[in-house]
mmCIF file of C-alpha atoms in Angstrom:
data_model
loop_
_atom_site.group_PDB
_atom_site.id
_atom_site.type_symbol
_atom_site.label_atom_id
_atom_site.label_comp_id
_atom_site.label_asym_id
_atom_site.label_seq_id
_atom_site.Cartn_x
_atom_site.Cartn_y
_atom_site.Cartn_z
ATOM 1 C CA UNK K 1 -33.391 9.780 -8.617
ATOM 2 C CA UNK K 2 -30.888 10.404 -5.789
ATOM 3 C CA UNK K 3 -27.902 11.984 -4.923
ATOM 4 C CA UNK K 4 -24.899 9.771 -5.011
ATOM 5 C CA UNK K 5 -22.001 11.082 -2.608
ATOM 6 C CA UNK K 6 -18.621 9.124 -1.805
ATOM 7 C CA UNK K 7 -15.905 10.065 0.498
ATOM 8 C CA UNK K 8 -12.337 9.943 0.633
ATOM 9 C CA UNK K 9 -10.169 10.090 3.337
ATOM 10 C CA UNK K 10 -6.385 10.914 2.731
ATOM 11 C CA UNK K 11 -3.810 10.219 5.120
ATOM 12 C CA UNK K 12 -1.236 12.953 6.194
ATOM 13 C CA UNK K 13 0.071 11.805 8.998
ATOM 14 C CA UNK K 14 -0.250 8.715 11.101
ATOM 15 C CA UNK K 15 0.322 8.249 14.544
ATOM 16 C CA UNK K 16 -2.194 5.715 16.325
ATOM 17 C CA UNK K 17 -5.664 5.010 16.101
ATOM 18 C CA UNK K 18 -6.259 6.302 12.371
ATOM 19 C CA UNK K 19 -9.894 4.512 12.942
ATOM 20 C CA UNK K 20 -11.661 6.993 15.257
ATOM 21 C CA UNK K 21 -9.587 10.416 13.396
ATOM 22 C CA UNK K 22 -11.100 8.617 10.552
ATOM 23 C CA UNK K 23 -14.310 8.716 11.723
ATOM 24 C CA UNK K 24 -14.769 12.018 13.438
ATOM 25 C CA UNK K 25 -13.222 13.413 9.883
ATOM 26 C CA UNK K 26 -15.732 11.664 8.120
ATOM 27 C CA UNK K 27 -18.728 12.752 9.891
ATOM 28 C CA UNK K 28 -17.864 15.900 9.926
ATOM 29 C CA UNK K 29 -17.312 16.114 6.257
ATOM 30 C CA UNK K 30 -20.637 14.928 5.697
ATOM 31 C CA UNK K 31 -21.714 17.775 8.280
ATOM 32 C CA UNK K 32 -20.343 20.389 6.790
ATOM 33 C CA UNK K 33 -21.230 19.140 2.930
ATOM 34 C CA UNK K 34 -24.062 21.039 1.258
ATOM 35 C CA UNK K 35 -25.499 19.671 -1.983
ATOM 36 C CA UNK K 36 -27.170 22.026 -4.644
ATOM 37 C CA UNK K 37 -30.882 22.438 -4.232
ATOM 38 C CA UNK K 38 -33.708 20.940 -6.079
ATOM 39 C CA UNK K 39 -36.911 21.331 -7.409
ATOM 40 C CA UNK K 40 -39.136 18.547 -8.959
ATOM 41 C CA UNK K 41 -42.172 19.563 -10.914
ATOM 42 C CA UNK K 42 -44.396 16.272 -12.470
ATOM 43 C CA UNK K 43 -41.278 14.435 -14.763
ATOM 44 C CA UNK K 44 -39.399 17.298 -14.914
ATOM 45 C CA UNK K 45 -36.107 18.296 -12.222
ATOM 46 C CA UNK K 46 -34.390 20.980 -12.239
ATOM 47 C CA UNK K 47 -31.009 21.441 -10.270
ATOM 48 C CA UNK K 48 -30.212 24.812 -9.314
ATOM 49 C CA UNK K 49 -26.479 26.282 -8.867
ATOM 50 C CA UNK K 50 -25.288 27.786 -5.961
ATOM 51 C CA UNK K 51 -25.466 31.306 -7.577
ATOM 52 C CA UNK K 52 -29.381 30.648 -8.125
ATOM 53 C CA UNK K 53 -30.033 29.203 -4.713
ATOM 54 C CA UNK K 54 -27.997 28.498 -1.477
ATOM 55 C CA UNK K 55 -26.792 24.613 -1.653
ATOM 56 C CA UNK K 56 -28.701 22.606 1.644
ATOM 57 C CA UNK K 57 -27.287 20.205 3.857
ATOM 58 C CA UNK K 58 -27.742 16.485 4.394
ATOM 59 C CA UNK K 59 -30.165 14.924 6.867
ATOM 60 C CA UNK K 60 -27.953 13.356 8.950
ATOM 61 C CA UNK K 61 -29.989 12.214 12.175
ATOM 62 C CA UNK K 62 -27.247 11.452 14.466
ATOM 63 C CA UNK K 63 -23.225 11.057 14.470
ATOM 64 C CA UNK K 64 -21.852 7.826 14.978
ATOM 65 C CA UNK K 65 -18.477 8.244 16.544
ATOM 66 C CA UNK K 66 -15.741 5.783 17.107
ATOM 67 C CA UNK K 67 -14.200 4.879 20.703
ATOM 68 C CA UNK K 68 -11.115 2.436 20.157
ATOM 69 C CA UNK K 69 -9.436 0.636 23.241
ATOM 70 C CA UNK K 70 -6.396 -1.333 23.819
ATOM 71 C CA UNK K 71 -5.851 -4.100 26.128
ATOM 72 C CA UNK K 72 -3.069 -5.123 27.736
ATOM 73 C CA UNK K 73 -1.409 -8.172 29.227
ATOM 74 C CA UNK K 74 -4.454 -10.465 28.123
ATOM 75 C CA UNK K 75 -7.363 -7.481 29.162
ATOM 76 C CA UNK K 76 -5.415 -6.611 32.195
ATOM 77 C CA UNK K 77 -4.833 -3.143 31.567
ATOM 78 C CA UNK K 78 -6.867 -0.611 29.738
ATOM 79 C CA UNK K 79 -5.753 2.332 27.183
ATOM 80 C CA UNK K 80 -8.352 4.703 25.534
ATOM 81 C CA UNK K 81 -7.019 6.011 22.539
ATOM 82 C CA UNK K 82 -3.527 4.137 21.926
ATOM 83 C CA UNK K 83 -0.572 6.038 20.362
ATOM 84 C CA UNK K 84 1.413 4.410 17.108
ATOM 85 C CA UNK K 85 3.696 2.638 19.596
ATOM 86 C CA UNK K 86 0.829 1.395 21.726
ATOM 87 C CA UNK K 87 -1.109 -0.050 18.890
ATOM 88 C CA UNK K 88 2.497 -2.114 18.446
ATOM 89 C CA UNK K 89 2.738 -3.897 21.523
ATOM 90 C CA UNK K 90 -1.081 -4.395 22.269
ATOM 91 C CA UNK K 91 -2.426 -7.707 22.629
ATOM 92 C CA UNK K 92 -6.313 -6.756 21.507
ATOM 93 C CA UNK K 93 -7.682 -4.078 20.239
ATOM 94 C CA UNK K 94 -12.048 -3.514 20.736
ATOM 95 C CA UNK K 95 -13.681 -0.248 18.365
ATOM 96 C CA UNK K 96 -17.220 0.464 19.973
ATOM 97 C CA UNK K 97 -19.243 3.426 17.809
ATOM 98 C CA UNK K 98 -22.129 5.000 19.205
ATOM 99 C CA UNK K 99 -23.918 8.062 19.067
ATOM 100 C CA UNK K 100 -24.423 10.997 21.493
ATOM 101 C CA UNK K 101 -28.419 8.997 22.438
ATOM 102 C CA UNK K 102 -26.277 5.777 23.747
ATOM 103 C CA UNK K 103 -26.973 4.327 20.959
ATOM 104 C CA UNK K 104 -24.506 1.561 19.850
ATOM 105 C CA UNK K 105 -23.801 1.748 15.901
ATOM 106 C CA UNK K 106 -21.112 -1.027 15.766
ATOM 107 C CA UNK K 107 -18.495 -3.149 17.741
ATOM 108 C CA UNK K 108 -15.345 -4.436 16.559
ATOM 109 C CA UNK K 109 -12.887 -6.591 18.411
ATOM 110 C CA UNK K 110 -9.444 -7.780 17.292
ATOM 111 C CA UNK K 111 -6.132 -9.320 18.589
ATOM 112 C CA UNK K 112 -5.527 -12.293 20.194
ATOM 113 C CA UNK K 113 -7.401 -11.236 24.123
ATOM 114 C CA UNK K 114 -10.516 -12.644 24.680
ATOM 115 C CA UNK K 115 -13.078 -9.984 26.707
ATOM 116 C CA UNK K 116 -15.277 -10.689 29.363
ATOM 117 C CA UNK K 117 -18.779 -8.918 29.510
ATOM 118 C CA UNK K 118 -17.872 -6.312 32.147
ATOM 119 C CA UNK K 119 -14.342 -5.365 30.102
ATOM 120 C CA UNK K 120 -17.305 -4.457 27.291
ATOM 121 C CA UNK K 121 -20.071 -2.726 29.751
ATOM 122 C CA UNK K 122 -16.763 -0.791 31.266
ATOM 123 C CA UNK K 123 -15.852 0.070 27.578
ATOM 124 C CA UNK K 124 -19.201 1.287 26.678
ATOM 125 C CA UNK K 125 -19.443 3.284 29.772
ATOM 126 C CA UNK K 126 -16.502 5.281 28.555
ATOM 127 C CA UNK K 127 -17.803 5.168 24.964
ATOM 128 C CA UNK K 128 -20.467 7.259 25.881
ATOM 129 C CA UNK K 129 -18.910 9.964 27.671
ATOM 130 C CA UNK K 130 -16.361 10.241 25.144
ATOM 131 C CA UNK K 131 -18.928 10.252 22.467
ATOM 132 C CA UNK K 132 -20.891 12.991 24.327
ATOM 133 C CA UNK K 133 -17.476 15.177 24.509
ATOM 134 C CA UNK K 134 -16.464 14.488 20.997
ATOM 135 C CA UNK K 135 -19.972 15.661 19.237
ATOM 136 C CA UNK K 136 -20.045 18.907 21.423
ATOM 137 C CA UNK K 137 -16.654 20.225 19.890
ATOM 138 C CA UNK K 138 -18.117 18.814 16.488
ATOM 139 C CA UNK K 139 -21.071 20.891 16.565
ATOM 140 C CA UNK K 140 -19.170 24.216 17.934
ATOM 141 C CA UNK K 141 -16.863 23.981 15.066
ATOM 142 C CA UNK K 142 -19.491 23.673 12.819
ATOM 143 C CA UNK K 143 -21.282 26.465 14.352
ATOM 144 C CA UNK K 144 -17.970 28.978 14.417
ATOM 145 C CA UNK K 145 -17.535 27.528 10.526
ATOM 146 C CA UNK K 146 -20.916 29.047 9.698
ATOM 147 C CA UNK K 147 -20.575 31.923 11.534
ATOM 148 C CA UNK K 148 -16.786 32.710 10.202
ATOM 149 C CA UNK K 149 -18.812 32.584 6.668
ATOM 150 C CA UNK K 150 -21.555 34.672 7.181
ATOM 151 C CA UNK K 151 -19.284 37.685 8.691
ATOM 152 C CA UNK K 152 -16.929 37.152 5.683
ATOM 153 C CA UNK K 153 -13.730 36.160 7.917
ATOM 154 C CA UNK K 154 -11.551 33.579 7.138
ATOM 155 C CA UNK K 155 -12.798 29.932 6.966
ATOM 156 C CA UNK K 156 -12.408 26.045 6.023
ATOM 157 C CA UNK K 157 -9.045 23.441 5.741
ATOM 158 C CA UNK K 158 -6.904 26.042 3.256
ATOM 159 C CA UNK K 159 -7.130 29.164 5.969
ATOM 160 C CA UNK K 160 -5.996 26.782 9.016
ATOM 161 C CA UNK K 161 -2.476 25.613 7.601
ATOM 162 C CA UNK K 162 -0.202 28.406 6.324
ATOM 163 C CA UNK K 163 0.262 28.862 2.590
ATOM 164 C CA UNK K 164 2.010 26.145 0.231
ATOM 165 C CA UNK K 165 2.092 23.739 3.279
ATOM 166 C CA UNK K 166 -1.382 22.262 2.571
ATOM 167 C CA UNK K 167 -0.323 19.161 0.942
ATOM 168 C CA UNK K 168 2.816 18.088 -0.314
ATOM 169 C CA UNK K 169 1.856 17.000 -3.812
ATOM 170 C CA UNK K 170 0.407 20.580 -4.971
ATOM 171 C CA UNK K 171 0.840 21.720 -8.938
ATOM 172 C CA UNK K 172 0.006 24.649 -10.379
ATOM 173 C CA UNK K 173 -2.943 24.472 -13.066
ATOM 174 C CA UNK K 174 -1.626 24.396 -16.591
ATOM 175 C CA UNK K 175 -3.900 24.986 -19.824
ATOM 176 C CA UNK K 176 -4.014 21.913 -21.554
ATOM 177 C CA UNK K 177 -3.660 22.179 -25.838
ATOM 178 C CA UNK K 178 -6.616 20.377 -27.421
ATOM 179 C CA UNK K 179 -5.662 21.460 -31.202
ATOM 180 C CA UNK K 180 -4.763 18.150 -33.475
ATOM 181 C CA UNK K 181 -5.442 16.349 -30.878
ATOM 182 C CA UNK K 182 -6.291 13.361 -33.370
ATOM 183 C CA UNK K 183 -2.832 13.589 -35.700
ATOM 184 C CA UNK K 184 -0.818 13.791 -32.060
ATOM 185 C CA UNK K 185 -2.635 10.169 -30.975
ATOM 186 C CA UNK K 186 -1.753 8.482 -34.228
ATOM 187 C CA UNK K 187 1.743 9.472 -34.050
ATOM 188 C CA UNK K 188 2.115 8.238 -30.412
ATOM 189 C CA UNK K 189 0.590 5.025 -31.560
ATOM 190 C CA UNK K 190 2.781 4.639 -34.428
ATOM 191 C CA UNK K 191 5.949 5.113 -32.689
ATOM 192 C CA UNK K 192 4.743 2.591 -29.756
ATOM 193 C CA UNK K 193 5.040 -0.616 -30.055
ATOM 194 C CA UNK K 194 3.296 -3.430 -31.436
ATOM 195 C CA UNK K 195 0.674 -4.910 -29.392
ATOM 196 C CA UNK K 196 0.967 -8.409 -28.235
ATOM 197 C CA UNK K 197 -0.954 -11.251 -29.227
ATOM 198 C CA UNK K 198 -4.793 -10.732 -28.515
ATOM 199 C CA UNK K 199 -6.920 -14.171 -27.889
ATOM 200 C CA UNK K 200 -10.085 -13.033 -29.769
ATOM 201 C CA UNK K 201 -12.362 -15.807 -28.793
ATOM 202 C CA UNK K 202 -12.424 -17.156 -24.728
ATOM 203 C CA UNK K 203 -10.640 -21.036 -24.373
ATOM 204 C CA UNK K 204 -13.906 -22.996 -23.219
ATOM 205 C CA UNK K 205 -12.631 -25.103 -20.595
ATOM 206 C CA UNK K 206 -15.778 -26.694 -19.079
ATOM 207 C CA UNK K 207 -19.254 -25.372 -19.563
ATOM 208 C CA UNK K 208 -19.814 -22.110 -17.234
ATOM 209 C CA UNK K 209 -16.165 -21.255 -17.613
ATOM 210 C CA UNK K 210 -13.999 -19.065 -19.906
ATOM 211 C CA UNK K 211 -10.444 -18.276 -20.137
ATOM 212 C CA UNK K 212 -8.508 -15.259 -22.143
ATOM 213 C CA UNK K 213 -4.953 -16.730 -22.861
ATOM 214 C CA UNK K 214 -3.264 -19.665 -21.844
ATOM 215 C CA UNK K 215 -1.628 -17.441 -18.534
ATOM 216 C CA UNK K 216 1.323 -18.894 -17.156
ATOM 217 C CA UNK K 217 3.427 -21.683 -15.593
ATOM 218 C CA UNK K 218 1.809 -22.262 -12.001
ATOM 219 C CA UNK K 219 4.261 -22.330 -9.558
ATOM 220 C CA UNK K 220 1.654 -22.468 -6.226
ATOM 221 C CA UNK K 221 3.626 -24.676 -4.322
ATOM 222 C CA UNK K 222 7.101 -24.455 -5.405
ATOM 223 C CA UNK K 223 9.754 -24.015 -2.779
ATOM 224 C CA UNK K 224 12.589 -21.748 -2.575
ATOM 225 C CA UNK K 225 16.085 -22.411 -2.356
ATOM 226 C CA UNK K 226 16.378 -21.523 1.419
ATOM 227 C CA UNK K 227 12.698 -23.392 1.733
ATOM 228 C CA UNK K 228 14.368 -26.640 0.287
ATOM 229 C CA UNK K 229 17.520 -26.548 2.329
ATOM 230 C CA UNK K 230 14.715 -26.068 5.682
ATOM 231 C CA UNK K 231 12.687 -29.023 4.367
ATOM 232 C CA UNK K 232 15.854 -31.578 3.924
ATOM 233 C CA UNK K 233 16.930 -31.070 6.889
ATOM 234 C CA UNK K 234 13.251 -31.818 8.837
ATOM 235 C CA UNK K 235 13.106 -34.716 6.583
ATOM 236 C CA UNK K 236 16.931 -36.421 7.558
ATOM 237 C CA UNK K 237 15.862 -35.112 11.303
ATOM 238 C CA UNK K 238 12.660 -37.100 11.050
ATOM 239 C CA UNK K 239 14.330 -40.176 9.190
ATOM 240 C CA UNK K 240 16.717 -40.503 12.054
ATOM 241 C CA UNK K 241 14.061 -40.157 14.893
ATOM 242 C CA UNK K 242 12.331 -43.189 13.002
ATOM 243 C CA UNK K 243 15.094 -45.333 12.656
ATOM 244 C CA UNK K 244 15.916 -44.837 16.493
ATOM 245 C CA UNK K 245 12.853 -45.603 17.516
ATOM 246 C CA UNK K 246 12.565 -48.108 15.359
ATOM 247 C CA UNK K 247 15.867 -49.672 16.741
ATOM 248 C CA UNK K 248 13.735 -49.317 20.001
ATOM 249 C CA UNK K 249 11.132 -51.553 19.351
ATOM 250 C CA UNK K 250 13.679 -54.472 17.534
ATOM 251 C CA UNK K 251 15.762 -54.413 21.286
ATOM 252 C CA UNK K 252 12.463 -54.850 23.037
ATOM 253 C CA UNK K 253 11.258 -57.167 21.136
ATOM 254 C CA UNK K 254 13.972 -59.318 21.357
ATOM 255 C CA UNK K 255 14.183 -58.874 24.963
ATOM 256 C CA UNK K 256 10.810 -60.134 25.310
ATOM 257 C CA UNK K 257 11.769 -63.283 22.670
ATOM 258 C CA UNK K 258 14.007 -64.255 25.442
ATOM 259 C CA UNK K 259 11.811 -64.875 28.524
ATOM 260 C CA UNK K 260 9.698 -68.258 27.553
ATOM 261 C CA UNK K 261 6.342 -68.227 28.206
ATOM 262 C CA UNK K 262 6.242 -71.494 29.917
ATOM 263 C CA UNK K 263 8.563 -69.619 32.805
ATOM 264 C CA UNK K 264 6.632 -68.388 35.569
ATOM 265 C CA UNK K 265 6.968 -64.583 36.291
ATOM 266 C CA UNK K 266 8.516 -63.574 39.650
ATOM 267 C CA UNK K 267 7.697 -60.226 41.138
ATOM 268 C CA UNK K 268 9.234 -59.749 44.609
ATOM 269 C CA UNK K 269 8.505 -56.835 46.939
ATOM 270 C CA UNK K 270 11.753 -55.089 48.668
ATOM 271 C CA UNK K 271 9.814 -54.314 51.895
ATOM 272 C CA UNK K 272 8.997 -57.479 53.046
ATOM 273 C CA UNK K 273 12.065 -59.709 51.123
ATOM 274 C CA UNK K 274 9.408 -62.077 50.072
ATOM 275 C CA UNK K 275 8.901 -64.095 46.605
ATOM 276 C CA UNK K 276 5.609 -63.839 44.928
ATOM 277 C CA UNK K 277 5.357 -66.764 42.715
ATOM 278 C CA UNK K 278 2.420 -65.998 39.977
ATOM 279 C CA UNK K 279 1.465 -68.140 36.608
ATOM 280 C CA UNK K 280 1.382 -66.371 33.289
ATOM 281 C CA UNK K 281 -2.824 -66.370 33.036
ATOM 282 C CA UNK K 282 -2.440 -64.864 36.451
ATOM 283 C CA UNK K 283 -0.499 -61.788 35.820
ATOM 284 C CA UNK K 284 -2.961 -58.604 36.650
ATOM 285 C CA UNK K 285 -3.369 -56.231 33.420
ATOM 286 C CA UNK K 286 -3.081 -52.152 33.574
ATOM 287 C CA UNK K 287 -5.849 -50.709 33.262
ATOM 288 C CA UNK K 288 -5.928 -46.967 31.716
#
């Protein structure tokens, strides 16, 4: 058995390069976490509470911390750490994590600017520093957290925001009446209404394959009215261009009706005024 832990990250306030905050609040909510202690005798566990024994921490070997940098006109110029507004008007976008060892966890590149290998040596240069600066304050804050606790001060998210100002969305608890709780659900059901039609058994199509309901009227490919107006108007455009051009090739054509083939071909040269007299067979071809 195992412990199973998730974590959630919610957004207060955005303003440029959400993906290293995101990180650095991650890892050090999996810092700070402590999980209740256990004991495991032959088959049988037992999970103590925190008033039985103090909860332990994780094992987390190392903290992988996110560096993101934005490039400008096609790599050109540089930006560690790009504000809301930069993030708008930057052509590429590269997200190196590494730990404080040098130790490269993951790279991520995106936008339309293609990197040479120094732009990514450079980067990870600069990665590491700011990785080394980043865990430091990580590990004093974790260290002032623990010591705020053990002198009895104040301590954690609710004590560093004044009161009623910690989220936006915060209710008071309310006791919640579980008497007749089964007469109040029938009379809610009673007074809803009906449910609709319920395909009990799946519509076989082909073996492998099921279907509940018949769904809807696809419309994948259906234009709108705007779309239709746009697409009429390509389609007379390009109904035009071919009957041009193929008015073109009917005035050529004729002009080259007109010249018999029994004629010879004269080409004369302006330079010299002088009359070059050639037969049909002997006319040179262009070569591509």
């Amino acid at each position: 058995q195992v412990w199973q832990i998730r974590l959630d990250m919610h957004l207060l306030n955005h303003d440029g390069n959400i993906t290293d905050a995101a990180s650095i609040a991650g890892i050090v909510a999996l810092c700070h976490f402590r999980r209740p202690d256990v004991s495991v005798q032959g088959e049988e566990v037992t999970v103590y509470t925190p008033e039985e024994r103090d909860p332990v921490p994780l094992s987390i070997h190392h903290m992988p911390i996110c560096v993101s940098f934005a490039f400008f006109h096609q790599g050109t110029y540089l930006l560690v750490d790009p504000s809301e507004r930069e993030e708008r008007v930057m052509d590429g976008l590269l997200v190196i994590a590494m730990n404080k060892h040098r130790e490269i966890c993951t790279i991520q590149s995106s936008g339309v600017v293609m990197l040479v290998q120094d732009q990514i040596l450079r980067c990870s240069k600069i990665t590491a520093v700011k990785v080394a600066e980043i865990t430091e304050l990580i590990q004093k804050a974790l260290e002032n957290d623990q010591k705020a606790r053990k002198e009895g001060g104040k301590f954690g998210f609710a004590e560093s925001i004044p009161n009623q100002r910690i989220t936006a969305f915060k209710m008071e608890s309310a006791a919640v009446d579980t008497n007749n709780v089964e007469e109040k659900a029938g009379e809610i059901i009673a007074k809803a209404d009906p449910p609709s039609e319920v395909f009990a058994d799946p519509i076989l199509h082909t073996p492998g394959t099921a279907q509940i309901g018949e769904g809807i009227e696809n419309s994948w490919g259906d234009l709108e009215e705007s779309e239709k107006e746009e697409a009429g108007e390509e389609e007379g455009e390009s109904e035009a261009a071919a009957f041009q051009c193929q008015k073109t090739e009917t005035e050529d054509t004729s002009m080259m009706t007109e010249t018999k083939k029994d004629e010879p071909i004269l080409l004369s040269d302006s330079e010299e005024e002088e009359v070059v007299i050639l037969e049909p067979q002997e006319v040179p071809r262009k070569t591509r």
